[in-house]
CSV table of C-alpha atoms and ligand atoms in Angstrom, one decimal:
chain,number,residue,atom,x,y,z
A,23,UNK,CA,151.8,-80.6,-83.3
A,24,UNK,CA,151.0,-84.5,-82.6
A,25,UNK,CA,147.9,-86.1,-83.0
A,26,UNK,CA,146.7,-89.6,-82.0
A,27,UNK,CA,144.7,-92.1,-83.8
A,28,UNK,CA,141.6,-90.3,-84.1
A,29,UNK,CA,143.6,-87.4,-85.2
A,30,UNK,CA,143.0,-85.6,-81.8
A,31,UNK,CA,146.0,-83.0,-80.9
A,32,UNK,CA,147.7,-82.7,-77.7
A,33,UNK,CA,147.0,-79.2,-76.9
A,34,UNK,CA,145.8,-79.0,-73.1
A,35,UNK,CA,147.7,-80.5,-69.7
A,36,UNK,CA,146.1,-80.5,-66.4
A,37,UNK,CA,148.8,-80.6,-64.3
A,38,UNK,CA,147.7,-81.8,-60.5
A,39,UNK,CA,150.2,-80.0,-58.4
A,40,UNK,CA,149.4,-82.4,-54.8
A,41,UNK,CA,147.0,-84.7,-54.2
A,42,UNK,CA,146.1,-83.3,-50.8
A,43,UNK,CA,142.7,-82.1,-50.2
A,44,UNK,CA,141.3,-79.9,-47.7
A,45,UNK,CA,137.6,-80.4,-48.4
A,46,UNK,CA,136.0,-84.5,-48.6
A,47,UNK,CA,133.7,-84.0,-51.1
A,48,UNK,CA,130.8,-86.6,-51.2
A,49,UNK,CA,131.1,-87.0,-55.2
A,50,UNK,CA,135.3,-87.1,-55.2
A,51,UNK,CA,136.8,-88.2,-51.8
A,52,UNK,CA,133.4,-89.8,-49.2
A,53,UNK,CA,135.8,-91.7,-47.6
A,54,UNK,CA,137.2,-91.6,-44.3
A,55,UNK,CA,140.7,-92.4,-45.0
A,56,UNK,CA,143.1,-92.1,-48.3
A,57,UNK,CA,146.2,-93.8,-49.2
A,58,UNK,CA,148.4,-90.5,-50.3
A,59,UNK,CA,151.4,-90.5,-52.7
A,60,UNK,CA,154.5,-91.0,-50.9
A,61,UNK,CA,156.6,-87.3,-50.6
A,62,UNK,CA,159.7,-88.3,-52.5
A,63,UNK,CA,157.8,-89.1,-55.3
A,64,UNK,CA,156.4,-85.8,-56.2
A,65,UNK,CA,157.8,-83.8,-58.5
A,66,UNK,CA,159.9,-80.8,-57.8
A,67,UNK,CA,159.0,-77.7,-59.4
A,68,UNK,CA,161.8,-77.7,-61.8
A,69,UNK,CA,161.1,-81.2,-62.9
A,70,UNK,CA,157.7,-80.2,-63.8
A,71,UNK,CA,158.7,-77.2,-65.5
A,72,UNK,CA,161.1,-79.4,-67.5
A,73,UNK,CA,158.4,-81.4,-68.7
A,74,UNK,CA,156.0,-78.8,-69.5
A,75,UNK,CA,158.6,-77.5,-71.7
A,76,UNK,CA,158.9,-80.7,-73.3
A,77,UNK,CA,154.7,-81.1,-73.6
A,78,UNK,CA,155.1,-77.1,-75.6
A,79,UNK,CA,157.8,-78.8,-77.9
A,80,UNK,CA,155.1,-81.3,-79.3
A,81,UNK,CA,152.0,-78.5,-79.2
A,82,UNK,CA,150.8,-78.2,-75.6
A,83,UNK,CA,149.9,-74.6,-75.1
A,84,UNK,CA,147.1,-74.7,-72.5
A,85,UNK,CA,147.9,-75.6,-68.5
A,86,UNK,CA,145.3,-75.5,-66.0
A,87,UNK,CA,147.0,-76.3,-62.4
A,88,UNK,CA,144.4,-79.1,-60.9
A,89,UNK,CA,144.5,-81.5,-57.4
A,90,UNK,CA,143.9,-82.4,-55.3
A,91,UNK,CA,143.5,-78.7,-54.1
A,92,UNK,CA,146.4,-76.8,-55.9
A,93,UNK,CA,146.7,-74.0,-53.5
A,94,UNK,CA,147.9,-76.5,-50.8
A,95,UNK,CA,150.8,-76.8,-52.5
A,96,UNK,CA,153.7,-74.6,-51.1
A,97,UNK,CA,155.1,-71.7,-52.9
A,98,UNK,CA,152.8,-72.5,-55.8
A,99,UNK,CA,152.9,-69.0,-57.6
A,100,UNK,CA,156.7,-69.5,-58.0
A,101,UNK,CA,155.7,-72.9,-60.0
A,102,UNK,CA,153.2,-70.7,-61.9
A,103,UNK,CA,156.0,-68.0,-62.1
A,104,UNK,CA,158.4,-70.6,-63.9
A,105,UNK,CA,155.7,-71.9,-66.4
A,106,UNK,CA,154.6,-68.2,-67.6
A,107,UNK,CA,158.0,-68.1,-68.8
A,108,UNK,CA,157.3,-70.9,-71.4
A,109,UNK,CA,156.4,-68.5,-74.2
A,110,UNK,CA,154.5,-71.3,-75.7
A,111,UNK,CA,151.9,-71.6,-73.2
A,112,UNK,CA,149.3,-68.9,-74.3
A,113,UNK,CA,146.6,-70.1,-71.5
A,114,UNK,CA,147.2,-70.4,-67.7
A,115,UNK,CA,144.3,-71.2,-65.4
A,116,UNK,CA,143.8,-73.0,-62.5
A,117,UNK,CA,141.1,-74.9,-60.8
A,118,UNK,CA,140.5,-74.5,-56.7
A,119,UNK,CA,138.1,-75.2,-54.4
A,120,UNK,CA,138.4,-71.4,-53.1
A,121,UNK,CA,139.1,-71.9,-49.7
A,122,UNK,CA,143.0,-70.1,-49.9
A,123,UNK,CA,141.7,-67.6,-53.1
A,124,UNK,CA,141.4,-64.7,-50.9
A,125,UNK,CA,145.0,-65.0,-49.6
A,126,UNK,CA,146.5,-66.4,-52.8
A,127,UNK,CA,144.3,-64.3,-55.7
A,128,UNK,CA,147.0,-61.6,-56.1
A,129,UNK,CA,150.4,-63.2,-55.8
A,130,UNK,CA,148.3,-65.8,-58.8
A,131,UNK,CA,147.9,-63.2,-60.8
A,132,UNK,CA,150.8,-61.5,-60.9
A,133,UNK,CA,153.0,-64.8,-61.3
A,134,UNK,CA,151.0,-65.2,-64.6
A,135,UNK,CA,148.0,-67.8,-64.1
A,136,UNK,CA,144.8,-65.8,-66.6
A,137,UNK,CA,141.9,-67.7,-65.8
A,138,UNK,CA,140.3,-68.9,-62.6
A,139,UNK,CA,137.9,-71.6,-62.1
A,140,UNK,CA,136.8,-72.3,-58.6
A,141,UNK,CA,134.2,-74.9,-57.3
A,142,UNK,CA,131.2,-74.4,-55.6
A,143,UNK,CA,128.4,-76.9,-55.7
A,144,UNK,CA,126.0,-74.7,-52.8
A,145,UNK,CA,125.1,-71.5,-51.6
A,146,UNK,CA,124.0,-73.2,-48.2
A,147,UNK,CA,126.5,-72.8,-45.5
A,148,UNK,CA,124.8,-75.8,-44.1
A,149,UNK,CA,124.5,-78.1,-46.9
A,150,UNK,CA,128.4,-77.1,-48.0
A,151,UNK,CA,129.3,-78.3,-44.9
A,152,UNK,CA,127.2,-81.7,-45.1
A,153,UNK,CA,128.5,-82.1,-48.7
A,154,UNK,CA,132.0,-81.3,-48.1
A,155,UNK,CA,132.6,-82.1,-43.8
A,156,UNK,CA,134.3,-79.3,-43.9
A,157,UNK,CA,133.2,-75.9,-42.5
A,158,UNK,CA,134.7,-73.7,-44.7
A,159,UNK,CA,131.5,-71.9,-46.6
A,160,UNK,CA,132.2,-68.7,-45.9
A,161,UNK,CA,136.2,-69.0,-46.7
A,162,UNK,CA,134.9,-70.1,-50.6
A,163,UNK,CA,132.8,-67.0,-50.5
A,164,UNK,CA,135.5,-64.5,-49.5
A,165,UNK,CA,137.9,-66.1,-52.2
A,166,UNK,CA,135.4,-65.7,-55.0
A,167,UNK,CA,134.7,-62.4,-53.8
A,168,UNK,CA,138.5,-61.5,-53.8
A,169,UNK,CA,138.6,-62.1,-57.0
A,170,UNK,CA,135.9,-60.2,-57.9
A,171,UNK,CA,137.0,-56.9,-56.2
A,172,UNK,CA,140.4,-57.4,-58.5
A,173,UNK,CA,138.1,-57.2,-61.5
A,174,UNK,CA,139.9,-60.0,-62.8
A,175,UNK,CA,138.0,-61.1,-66.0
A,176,UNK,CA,137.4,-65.1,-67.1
A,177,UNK,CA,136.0,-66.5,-63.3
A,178,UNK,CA,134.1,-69.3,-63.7
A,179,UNK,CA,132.2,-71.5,-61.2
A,180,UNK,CA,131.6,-75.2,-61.5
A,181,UNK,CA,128.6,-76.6,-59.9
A,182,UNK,CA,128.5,-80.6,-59.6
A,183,UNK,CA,124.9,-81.1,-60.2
A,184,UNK,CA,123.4,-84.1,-57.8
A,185,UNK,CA,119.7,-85.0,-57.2
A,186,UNK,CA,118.4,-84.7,-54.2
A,187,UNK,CA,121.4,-83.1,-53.0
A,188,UNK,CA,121.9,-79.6,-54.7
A,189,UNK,CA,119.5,-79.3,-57.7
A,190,UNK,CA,117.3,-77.6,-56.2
A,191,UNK,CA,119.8,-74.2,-56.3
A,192,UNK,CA,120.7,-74.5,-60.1
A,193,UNK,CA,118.4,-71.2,-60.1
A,194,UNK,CA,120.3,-69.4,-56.9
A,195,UNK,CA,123.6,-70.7,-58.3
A,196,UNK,CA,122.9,-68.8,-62.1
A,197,UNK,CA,121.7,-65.6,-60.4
A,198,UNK,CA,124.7,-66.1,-57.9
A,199,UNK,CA,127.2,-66.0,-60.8
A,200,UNK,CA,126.2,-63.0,-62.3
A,201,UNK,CA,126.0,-60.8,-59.4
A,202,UNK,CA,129.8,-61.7,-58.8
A,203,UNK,CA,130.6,-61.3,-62.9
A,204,UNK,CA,131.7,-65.3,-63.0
A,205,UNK,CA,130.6,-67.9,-65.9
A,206,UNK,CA,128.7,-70.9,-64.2
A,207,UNK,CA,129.1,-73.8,-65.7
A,208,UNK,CA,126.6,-77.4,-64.5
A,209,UNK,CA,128.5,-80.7,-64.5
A,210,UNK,CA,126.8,-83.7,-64.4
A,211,UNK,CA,127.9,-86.4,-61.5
A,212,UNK,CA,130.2,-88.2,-63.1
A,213,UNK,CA,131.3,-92.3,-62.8
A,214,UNK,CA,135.2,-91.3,-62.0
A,215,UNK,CA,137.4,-93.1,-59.8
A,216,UNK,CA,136.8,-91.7,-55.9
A,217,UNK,CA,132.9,-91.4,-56.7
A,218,UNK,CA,131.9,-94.4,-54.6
A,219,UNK,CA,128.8,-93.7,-54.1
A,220,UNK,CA,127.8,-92.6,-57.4
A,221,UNK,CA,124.3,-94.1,-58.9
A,222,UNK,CA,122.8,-93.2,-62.3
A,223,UNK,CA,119.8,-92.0,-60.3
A,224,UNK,CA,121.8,-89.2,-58.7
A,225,UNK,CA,123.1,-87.6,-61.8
A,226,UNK,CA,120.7,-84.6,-63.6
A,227,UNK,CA,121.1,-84.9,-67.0
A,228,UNK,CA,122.0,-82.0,-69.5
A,229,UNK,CA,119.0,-82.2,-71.0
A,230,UNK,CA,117.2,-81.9,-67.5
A,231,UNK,CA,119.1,-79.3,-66.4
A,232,UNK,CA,118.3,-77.2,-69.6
A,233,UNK,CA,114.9,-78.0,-69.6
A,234,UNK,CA,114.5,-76.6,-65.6
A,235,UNK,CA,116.4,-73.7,-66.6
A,236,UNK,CA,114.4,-72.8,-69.7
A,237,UNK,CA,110.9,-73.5,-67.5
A,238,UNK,CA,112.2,-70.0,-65.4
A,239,UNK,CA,114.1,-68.3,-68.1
A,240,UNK,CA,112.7,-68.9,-71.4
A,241,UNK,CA,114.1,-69.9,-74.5
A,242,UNK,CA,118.1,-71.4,-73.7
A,243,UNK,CA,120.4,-70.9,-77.1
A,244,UNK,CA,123.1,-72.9,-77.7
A,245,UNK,CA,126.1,-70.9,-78.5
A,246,UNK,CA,127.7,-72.1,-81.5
A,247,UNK,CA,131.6,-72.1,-80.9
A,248,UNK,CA,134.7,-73.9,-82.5
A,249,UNK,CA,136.4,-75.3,-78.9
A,250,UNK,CA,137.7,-78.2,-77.3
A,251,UNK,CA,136.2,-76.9,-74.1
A,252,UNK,CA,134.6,-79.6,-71.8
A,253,UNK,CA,131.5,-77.2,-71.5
A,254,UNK,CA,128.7,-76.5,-74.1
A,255,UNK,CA,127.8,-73.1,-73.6
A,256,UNK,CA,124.1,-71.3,-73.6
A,257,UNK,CA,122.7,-67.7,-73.1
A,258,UNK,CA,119.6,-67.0,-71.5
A,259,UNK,CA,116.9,-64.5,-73.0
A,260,UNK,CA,118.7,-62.1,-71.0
A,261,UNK,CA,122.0,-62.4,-72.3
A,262,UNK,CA,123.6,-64.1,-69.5
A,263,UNK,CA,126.0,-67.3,-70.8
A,264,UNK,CA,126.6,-70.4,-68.8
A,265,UNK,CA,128.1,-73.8,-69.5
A,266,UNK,CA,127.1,-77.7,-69.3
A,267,UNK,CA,129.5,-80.2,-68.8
A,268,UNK,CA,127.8,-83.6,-69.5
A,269,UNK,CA,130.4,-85.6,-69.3
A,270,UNK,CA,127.9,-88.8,-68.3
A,271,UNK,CA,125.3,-88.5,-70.8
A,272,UNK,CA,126.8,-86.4,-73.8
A,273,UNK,CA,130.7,-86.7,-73.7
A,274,UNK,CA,133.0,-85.1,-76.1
A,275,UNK,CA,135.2,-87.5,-76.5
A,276,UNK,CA,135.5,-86.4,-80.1
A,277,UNK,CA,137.6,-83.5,-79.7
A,278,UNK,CA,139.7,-84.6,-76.5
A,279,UNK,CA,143.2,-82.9,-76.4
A,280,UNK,CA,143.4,-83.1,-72.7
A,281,UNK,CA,146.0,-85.3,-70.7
A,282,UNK,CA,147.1,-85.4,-66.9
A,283,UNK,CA,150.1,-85.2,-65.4
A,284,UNK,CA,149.9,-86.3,-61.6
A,285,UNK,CA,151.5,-85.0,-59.0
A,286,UNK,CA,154.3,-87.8,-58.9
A,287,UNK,CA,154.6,-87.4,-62.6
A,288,UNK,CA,152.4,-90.5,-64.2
A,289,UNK,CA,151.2,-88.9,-67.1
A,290,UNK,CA,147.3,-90.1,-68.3
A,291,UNK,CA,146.1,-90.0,-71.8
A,292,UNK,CA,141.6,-90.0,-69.8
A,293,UNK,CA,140.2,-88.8,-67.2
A,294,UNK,CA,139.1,-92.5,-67.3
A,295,UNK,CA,142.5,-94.3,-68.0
A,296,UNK,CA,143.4,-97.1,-65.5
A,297,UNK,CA,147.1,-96.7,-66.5
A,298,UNK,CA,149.4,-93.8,-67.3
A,299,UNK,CA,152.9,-93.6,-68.1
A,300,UNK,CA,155.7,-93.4,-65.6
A,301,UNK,CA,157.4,-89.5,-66.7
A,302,UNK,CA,159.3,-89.4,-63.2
A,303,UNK,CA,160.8,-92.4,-63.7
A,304,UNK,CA,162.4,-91.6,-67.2
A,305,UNK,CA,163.3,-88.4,-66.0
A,306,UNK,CA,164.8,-89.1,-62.9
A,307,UNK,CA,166.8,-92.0,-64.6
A,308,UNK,CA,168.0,-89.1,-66.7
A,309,UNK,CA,166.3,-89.0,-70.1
A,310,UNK,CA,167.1,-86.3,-72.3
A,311,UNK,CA,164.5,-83.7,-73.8
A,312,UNK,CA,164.4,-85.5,-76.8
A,313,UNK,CA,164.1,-89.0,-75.5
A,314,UNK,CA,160.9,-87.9,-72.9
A,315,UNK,CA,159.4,-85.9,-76.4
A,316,UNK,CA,159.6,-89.4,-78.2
A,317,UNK,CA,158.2,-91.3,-75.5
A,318,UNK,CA,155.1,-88.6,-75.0
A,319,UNK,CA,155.0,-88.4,-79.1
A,320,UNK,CA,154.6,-92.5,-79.7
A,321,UNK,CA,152.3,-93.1,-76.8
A,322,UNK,CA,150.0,-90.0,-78.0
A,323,UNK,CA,149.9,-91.3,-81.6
A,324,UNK,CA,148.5,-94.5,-80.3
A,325,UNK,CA,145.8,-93.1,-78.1
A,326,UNK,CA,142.5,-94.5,-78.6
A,327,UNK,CA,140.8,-93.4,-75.3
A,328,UNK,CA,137.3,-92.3,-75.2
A,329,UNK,CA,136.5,-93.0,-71.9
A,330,UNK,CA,133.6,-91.2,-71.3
A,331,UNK,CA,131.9,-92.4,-74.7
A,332,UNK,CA,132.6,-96.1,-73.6
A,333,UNK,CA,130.8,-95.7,-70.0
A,334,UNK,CA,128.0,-94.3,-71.4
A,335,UNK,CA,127.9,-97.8,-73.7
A,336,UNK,CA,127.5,-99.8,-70.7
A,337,UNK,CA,124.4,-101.1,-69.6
A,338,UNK,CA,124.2,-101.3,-66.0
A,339,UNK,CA,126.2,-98.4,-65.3
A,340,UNK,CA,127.9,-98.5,-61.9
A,341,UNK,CA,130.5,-96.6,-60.2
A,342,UNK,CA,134.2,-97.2,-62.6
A,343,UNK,CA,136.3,-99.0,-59.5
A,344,UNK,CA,135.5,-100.2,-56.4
A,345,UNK,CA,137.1,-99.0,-53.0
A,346,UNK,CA,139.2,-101.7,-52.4
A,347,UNK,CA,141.0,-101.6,-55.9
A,348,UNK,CA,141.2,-97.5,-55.1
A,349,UNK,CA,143.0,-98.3,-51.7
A,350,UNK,CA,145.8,-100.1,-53.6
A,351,UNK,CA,145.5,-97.9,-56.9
A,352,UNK,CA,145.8,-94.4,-55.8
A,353,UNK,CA,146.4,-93.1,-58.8
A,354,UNK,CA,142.5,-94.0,-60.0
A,355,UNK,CA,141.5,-91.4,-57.6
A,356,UNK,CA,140.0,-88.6,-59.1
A,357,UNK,CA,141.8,-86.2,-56.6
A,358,UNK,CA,145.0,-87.6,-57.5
A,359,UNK,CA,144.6,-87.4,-61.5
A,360,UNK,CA,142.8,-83.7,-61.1
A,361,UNK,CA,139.7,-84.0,-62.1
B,25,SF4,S1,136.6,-89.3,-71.1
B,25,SF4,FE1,138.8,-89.2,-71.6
B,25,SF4,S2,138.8,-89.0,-73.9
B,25,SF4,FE2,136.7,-88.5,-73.1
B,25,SF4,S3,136.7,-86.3,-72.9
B,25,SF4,FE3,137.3,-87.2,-70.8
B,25,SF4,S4,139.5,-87.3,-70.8
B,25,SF4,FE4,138.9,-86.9,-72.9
């Protein structure tokens, strides 16, 4: 196993599969138009298996398939298919926005991926399609459900909590979750690339979110957990566990051993990192196992990024780039890294 200079391991890779979207969300993609990765540039299935089996060689043994929306990208179980056969990776999830789960849930599972995560920031058909401008409530639903009915264990939602916009349903949302057996799990707006028209105003802070909760529920525990896990998790007096991820106002920087490979192979040590390194390139120029493992293990050892812990540093906090620098920098977007 490598580690870099805060002696952080490389354990997890999100790997974005397509940086195509079928939603516009307001805190990821508000614009009207995107600049998308150019088709020849994204990486075949077998190129991407051949790096993932380089990332096992130096201790990855987490995936979680990301976006874009993953389940735009064709014949995706066969990519899943192809990974479960690295013996190394113990843990394959993925994380959707729902809207092809109900046609997809069964051929994912049985290709191998464990865990599902899917998004869903309202219960209001009305408000989802405000928040989204796309009509496609009721498709989300269905997926979840889906997955649900195959009593497949480990769902988890992920609400992106926004003021004025959705926290007045943190309440429906909880009760939601456990009627359909899923994990929810708060996320506070976060500063990203893509998030345009984020403000500090808008974002509802762990310690808010906690404090709402525990004026309905009661007493909110902490539950005390070894993990790298983004989320910090809490049971209710009634036993039911959800998840924070403050990512804006408590990051967890600390224990990062997360990297992103995009879907044209630029692999990123932060969710905040303005630069990656260029995998396709070295691959597709012919580097050998070894020589792609030496590159990944040098630039790991000298990763110092703590993105999250440097934003919240700043004073006059304001969204991380601005839409013109996006337009020639796609690969800031937060859809295009997988979020
Ligand atoms: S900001 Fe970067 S270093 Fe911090 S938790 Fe997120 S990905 Fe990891």
């Amino acid at each position: 196993m490598i580690r870099d200079a805060f002696s952080r391991p490389l354990r997890n890779l999100r790997l974005s599969v397509t940086d195509r979207c079928n939603l516009r969300c307001a805190y990821c993609m508000p614009e009207e138009e995107y600049a998308w990765l150019p088709r020849a540039d994204i990486l075949t299935f077998e190129e991407i298996a051949r790096l993932v089996g380089v990332f096992a060689d130096l201790g990855v043994d987490k995936v979680r398939f990301t976006g874009g929306e993953p389940l735009l990208r064709k014949d995706l179980p066969r990519l899943v298919r192809m990974i479960a056969a690295e013996p190394r990776i113990r843990d394959l999830a993925i994380t959707t926005n729902g809207i092809l789960l109900a046609q997809e849930a069964q051929a994912l599972r049985d290709a191998g991926i464990q865990r599902v995560t899917v998004s869903l920031d309202t219960l209001k058909p009305d408000r989802f399609r405000a928040l989204t401008r796309r009509d496609a409530y009721q498709q989300v639903r269905e997926g979840i459900e889906a997955v649900g009915r195959m009593g497949w264990p480990g769902l988890k939602l992920d609400t992106v909590v926004m003021r004025g916009v959705n926290d007045d349903e943190m309440l429906d949302l909880i009760e939601f979750a456990r009627g359909v057996a899923a994990e929810l799990r708060f996320i506070e707006y976060m500063d990203v690339g893509g998030a345009t028209r984020w403000s500090m105003d808008q974002v509802v802070a762990r310690a808010e979110i906690l404090e709402r909760l525990g004026a309905r529920y009661g007493r909110i525990e902490p539950i005390e957990e070894v993990s790298s896990a983004p989320a910090d998790r809490f049971r209710l007096p009634d036993g039911l566990h959800f998840g924070i991820i403050s990512s804006t106002t408590a990051p967890f920087c600390q224990t990062c051993d997360r990297s992103r490979l995009t879907a044209d192979g630029q692999w990123l040590l932060c969710l905040y990192a303005t630069a990656g390194m260029d995998l396709r390139k070295h691959l597709r120029e012919g580097a050998s196992k070894d020589q792609l493992a030496s590159l990944i293990r040098s630039a790991w050892e000298r990763r110092l990024d703590r993105g999250a812990e440097q934003r919240l540093l700043l004073k006059d906090r304001q969204p991380l780039v601005q839409i013109g620098e996006l337009k020639a920098k796609p690969h800031l977007e937060m859809h295009t890294r997988g979020g």
